[in-house]
Coordinates of C-alpha atoms in Angstrom, one line a residue:
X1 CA -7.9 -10.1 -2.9
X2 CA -8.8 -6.4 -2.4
X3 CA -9.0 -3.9 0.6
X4 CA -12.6 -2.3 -0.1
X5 CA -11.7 0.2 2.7
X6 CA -10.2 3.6 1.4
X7 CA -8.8 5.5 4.2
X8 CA -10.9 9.2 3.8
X9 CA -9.6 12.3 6.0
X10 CA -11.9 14.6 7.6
X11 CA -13.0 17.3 6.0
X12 CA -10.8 20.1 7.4
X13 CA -7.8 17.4 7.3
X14 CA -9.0 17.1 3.6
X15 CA -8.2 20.8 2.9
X16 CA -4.9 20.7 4.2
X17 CA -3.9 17.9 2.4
X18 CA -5.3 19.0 -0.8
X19 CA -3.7 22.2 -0.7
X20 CA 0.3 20.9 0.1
X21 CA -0.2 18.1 -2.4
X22 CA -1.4 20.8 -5.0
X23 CA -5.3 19.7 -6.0
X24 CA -6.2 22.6 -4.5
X25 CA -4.5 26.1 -5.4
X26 CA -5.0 28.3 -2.8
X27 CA -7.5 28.7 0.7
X28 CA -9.9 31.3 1.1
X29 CA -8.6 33.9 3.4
X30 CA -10.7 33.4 6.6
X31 CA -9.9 29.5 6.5
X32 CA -6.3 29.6 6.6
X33 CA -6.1 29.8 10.5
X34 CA -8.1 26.8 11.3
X35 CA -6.0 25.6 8.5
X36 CA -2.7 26.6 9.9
X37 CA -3.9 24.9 13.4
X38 CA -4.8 21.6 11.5
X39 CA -1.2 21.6 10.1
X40 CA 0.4 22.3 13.8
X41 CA -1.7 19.1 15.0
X42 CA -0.3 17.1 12.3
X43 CA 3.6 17.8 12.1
X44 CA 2.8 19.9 8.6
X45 CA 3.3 23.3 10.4
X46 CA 6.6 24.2 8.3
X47 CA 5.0 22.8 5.0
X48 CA 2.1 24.6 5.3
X49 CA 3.8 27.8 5.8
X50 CA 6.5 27.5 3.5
X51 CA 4.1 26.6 0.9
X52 CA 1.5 29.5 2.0
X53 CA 4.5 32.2 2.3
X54 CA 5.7 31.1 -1.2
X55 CA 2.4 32.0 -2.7
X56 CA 1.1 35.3 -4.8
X57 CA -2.1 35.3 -2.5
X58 CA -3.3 38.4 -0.9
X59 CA -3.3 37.8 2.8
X60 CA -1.7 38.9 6.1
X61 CA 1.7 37.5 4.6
X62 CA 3.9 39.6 6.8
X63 CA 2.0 37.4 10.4
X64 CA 2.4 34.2 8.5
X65 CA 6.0 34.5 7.7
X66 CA 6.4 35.3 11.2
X67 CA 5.2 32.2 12.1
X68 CA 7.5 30.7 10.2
X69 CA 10.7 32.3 11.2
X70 CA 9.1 30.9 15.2
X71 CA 8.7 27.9 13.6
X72 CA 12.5 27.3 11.9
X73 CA 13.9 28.7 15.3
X74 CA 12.7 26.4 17.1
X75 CA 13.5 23.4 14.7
X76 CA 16.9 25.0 14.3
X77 CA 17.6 24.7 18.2
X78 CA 15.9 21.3 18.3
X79 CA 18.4 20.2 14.7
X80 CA 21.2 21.5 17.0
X81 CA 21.0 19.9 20.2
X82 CA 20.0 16.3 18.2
X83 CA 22.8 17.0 16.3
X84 CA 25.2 16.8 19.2
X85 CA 24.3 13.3 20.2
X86 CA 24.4 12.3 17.1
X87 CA 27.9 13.1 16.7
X88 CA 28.8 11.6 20.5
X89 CA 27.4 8.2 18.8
X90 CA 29.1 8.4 15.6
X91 CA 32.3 9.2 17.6
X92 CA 31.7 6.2 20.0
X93 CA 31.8 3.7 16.9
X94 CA 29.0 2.0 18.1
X95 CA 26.7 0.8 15.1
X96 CA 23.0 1.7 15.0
X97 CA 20.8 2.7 11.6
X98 CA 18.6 6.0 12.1
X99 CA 14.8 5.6 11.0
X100 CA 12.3 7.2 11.0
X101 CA 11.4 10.9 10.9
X102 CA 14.9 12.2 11.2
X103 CA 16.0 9.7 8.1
X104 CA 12.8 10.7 5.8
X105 CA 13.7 14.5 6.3
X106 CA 17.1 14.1 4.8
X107 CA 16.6 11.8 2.2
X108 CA 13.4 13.2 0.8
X109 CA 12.9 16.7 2.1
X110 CA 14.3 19.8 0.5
X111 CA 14.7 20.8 3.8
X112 CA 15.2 18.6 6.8
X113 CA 13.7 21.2 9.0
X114 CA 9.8 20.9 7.4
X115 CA 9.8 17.3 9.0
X116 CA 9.6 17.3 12.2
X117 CA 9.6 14.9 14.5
X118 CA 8.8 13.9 18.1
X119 CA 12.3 12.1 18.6
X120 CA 15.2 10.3 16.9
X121 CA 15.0 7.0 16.3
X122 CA 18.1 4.7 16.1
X123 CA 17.6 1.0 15.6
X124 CA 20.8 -0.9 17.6
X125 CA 22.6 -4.2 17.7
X126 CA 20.4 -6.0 21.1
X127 CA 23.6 -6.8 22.2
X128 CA 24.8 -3.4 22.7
X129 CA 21.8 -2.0 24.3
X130 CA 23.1 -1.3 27.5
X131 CA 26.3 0.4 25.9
X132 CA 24.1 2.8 24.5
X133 CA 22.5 3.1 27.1
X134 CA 25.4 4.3 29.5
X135 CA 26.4 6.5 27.2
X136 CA 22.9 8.5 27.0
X137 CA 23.1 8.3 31.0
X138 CA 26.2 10.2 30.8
X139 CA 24.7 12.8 28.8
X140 CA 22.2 13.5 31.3
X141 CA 19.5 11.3 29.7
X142 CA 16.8 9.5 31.6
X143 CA 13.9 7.6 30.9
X144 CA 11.0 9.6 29.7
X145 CA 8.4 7.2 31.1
X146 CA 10.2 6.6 34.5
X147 CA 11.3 2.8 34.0
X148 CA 13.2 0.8 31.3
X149 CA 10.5 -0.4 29.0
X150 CA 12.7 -2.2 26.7
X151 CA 12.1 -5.9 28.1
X152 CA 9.0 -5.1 27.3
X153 CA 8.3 -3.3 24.0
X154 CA 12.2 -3.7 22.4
X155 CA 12.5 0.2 22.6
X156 CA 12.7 2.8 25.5
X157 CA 12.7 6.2 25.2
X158 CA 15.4 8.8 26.3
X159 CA 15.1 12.4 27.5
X160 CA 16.9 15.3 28.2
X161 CA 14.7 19.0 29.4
X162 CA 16.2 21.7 27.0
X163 CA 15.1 24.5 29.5
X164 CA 11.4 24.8 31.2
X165 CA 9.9 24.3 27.6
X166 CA 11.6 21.9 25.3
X167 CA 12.5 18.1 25.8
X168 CA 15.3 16.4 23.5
X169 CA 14.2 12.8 23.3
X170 CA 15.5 9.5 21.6
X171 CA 14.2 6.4 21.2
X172 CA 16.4 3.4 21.2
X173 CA 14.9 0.4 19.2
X174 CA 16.8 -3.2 20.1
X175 CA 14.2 -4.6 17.8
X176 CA 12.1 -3.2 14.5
X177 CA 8.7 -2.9 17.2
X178 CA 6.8 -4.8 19.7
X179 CA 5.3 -7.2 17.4
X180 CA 7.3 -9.9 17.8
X181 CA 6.2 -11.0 14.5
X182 CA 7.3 -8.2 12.2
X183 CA 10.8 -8.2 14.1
X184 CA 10.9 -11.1 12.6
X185 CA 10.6 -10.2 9.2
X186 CA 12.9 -7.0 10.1
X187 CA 15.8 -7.7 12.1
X188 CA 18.5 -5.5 12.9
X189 CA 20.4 -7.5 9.8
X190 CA 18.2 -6.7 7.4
X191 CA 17.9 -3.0 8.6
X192 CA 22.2 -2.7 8.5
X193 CA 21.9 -4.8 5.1
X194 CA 19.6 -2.4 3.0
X195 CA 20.7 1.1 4.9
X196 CA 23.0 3.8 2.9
X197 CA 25.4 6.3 4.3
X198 CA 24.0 9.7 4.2
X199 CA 26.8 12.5 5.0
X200 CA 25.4 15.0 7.4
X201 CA 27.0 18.1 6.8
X202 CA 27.0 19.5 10.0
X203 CA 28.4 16.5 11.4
X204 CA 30.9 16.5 8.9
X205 CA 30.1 12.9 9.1
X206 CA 28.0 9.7 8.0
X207 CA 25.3 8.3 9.6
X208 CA 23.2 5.1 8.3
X209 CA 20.1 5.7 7.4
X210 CA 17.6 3.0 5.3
X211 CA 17.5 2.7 2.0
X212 CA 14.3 4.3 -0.2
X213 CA 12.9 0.9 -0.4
X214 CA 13.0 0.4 3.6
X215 CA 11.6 3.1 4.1
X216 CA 9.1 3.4 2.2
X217 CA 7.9 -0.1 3.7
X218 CA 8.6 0.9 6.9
X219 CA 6.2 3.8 6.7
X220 CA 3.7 1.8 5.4
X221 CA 3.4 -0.8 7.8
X222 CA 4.1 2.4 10.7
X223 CA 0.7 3.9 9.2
X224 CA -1.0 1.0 9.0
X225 CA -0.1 -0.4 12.4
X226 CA -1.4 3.2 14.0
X227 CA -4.7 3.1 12.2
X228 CA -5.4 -0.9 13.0
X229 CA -4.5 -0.5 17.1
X230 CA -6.7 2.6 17.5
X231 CA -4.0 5.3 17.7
X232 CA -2.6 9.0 16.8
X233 CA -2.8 9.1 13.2
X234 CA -0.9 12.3 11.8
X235 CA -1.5 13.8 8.4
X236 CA 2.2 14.3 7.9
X237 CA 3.2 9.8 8.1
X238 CA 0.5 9.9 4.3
X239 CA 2.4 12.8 3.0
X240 CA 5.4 11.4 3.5
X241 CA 4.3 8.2 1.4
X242 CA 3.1 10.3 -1.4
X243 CA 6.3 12.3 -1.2
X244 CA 8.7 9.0 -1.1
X245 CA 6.2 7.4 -3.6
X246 CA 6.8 10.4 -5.8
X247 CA 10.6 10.5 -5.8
X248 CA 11.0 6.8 -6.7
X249 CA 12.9 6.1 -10.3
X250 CA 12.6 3.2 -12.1
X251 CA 15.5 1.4 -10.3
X252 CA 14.0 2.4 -7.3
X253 CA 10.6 0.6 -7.7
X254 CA 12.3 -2.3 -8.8
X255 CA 14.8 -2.6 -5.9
X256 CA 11.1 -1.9 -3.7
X257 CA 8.9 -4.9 -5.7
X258 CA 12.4 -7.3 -5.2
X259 CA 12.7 -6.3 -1.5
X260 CA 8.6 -6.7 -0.2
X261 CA 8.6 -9.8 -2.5
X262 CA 11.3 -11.5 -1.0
X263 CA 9.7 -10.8 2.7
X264 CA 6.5 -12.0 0.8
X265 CA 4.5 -8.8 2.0
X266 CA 3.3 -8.6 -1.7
X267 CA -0.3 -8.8 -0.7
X268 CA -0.1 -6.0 2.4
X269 CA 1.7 -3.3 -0.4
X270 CA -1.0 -3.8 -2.9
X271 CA -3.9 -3.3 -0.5
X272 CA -2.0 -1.1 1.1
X273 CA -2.0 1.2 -1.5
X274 CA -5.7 0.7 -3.0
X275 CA -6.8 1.5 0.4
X276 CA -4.7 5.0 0.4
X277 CA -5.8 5.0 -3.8
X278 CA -7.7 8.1 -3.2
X279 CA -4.3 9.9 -2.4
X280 CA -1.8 8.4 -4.9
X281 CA -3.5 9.0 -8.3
X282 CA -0.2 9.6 -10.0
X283 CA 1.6 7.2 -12.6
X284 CA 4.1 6.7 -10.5
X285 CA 1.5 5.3 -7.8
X286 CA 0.1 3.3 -10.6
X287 CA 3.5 2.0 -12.0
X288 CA 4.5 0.9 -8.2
X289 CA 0.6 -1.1 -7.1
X290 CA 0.8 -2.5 -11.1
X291 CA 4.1 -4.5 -9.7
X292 CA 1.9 -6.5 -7.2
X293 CA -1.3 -7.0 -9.2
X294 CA -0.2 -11.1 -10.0
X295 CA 1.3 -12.7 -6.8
X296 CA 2.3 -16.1 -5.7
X297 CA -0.2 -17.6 -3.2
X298 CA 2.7 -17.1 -0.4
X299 CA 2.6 -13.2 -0.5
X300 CA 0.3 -13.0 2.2
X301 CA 2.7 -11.8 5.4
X302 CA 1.6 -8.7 7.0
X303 CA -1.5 -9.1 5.4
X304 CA -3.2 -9.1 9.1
X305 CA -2.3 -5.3 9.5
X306 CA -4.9 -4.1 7.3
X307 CA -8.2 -5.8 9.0
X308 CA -9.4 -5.2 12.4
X309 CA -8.0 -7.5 15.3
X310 CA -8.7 -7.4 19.1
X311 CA -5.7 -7.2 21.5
X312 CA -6.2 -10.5 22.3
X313 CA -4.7 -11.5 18.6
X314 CA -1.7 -9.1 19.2
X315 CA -1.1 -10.9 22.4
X316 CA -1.5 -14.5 21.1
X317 CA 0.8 -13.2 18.1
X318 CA 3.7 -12.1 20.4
X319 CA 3.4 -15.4 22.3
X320 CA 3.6 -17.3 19.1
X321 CA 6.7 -15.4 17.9
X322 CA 9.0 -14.8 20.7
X323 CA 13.0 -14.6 19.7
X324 CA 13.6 -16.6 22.8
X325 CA 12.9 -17.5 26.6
X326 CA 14.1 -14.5 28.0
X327 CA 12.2 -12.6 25.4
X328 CA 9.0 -14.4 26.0
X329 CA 9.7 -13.9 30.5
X330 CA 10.2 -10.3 30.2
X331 CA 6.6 -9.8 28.0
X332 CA 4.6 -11.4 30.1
X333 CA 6.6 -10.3 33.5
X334 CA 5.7 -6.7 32.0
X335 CA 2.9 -7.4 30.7
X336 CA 1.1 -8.9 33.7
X337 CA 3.1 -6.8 36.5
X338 CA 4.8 -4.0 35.1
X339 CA 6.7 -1.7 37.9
X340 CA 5.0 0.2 40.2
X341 CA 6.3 3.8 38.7
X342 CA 4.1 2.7 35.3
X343 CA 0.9 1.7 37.6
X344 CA 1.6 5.2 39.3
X345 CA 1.4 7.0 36.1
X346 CA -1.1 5.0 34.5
X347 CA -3.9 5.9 37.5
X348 CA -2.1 9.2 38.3
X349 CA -1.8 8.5 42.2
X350 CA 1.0 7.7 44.4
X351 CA 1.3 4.3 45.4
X352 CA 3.0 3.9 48.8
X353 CA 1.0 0.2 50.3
X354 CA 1.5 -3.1 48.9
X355 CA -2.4 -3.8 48.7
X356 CA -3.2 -1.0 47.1
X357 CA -0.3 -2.3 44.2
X358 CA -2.0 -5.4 44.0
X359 CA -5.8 -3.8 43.6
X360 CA -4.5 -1.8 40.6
X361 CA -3.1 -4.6 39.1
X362 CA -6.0 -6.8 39.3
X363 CA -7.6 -3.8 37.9
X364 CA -5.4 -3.1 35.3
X365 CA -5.7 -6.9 34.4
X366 CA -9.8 -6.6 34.5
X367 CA -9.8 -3.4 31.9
X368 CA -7.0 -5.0 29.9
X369 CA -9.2 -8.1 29.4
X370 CA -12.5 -6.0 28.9
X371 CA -10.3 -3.8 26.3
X372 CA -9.0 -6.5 24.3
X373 CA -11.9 -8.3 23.8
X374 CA -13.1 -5.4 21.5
X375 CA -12.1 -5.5 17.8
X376 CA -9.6 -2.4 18.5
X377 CA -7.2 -1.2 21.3
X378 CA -8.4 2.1 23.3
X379 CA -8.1 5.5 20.8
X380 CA -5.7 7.2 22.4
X381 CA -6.0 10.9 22.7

């Protein structure tokens, strides 16, 4: 079965992305601020500039490598202060596997500071959750949405103000997302199973981080999951698949094709990648989506990822897939009545009578119901 759908960019995202991937050779002069915006919206800032600094074109190059230099200071500050937990968690000999955008800019950038990334993610042990979580307490860590929403969504984020400006913020994952489905297929086990050391040498240290082939299917299925529920869709989470996709050797395609195979997500990588076909035209590409062409009629998990589904599906799906009672309490406890600091923020007013708590959550409950029934979740802006 094929995915008729090819993801298409618009057209400004279209230049950008032509131009780092190298179909395009260079930008017509007036363009590249618009173009250097588009980059800045899309976590491709440092890229972009790199790439344009590096070049023989004739342009303002001495504004444009300032930029940069504002750019890499920043990161470098940002590198710094992450670095610093990092090494209080590595020194606490807890276990926990990083993912994500801070794992992808060391494992496949020539330079971890042109990925950047909104937070640190660090997939943990459910069972050591509220270990981790003292120990971000004690370093001055708090919730960055006011409440704990790890009953919830298996994840909360931490953070820390870094002055009036900046925000250092983790986000601690006791389970691979909030589909209760796909935590099946990617437990903590099988994140800790297929993970690698990567030394760090700042830390003078090792961290976990996933191996090529987790990764690569993690980003898919992150991409995928983004565009399906209506949500921020970055340039930089496709050019990180075309830049993973392009690094894989032999072995590592093989160890990729054994790994989705044996979670029988054959059928979600192959239209996966025919749908993003219009951006992986290399042989590499072609030598990875051949593996998947002939599948068994049980390669089909996932698959639901890559058509449209109302919230009412991802609802039913988390009922149907629950790890255990508790688990299956605390979603619909959240779900129905979360706490009164996340109806606060939600409406943006100050809550201080019990009947006005109980209109907003038979609101809530009215547009939740209204909002499901559609074929996608709200587009967040």
């Amino acid at each position: 079965m094929k995915n008729s759908n090819k993801f298409k960019l618009k057209p400004k995202d279209k230049v950008l992305f032509e131009y780092l991937v190298g179909v395009s050779e260079s930008l017509e002069m007036k363009a590249i601020p618009e173009v250097h915006h588009v980059a800045k919206l899309h976590g491709l800032e440092g890229v972009f500039l790199t790439k344009l600094t590096s070049s023989d074109s004739d342009f303002a190059k001495d504004t444009w490598l300032k930029s940069l230099r504002e750019y890499r200071l920043v990161q470098t500050y940002i590198y710094t202060q992450r670095l610093k937990l990092l090494n209080d968690l590595c020194e606490s000999e807890m276990d926990f596997v990083v993912m994500k955008g801070f794992a992808i800019s060391h494992v496949f950038y020539d330079d971890c500071l042109l990925r950047p990334y909104s937070d640190v993610d660090i997939f943990i042990d459910s069972n050591r959750y509220f270990d981790f979580k003292l120990l971000f307490s004690k370093k001055g860590f708090d919730f960055a949405s006011g409440w704990d929403t790890e009953p919830l969504i298996k994840q909360v984020a931490l953070a820390k103000k870094l002055g009036s400006r900046l925000c250092l913020e983790f986000d601690i994952h006791t389970a691979f997302s909030s589909d209760f489905f796909l935590n099946k297929l990617f437990s903590y086990e099988v994140f800790k199973k297929n993970s690698q050391c990567l030394y760090i040498d700042e830390l003078n240290n090792y961290i976990y981080v996933p191996q090529t082939h987790l990764i690569l299917l993690h980003s898919m299925v992150h991409f995928f999951a983004h565009i399906q529920k209506g949500n921020l869709v970055k340039l930089i989470w496709l050019y990180d698949i075309t830049l993973i996709i392009e690094s894989l050797s032999e072995e590592d395609i093989v160890n990729f094709e054994v790994f989705v195979k044996n979670l029988r997500m054959g059928e979600f990588v192959f239209q996966g990648l025919e749908v993003l076909s219009d951006f992986l035209i290399t042989s590499t590409a072609n030598n990875l989506k051949s593996r998947f062409i002939k599948l068994d009629a049980n390669q089909t998990k996932g698959l639901y990822l890559l058509s449209p589904k109302s919230g009412f599906f991802f609802l039913i799906n988390n009922l149907v897939n629950f790890r255990n009672l508790k688990d299956l309490f605390n979603f619909l406890r959240y779900t129905i009545f979360p706490p009164k600091i996340a109806i606060e923020k939600k409406y943006g007013t100050k809550i201080d009578s019990i009947l006005v708590l109980i209109y907003c959550y038979f609101k809530r409950v009215f547009l939740s119901l209204k909002r499901y029934s559609g074929k996608y979740y709200e587009i967040k802006k």
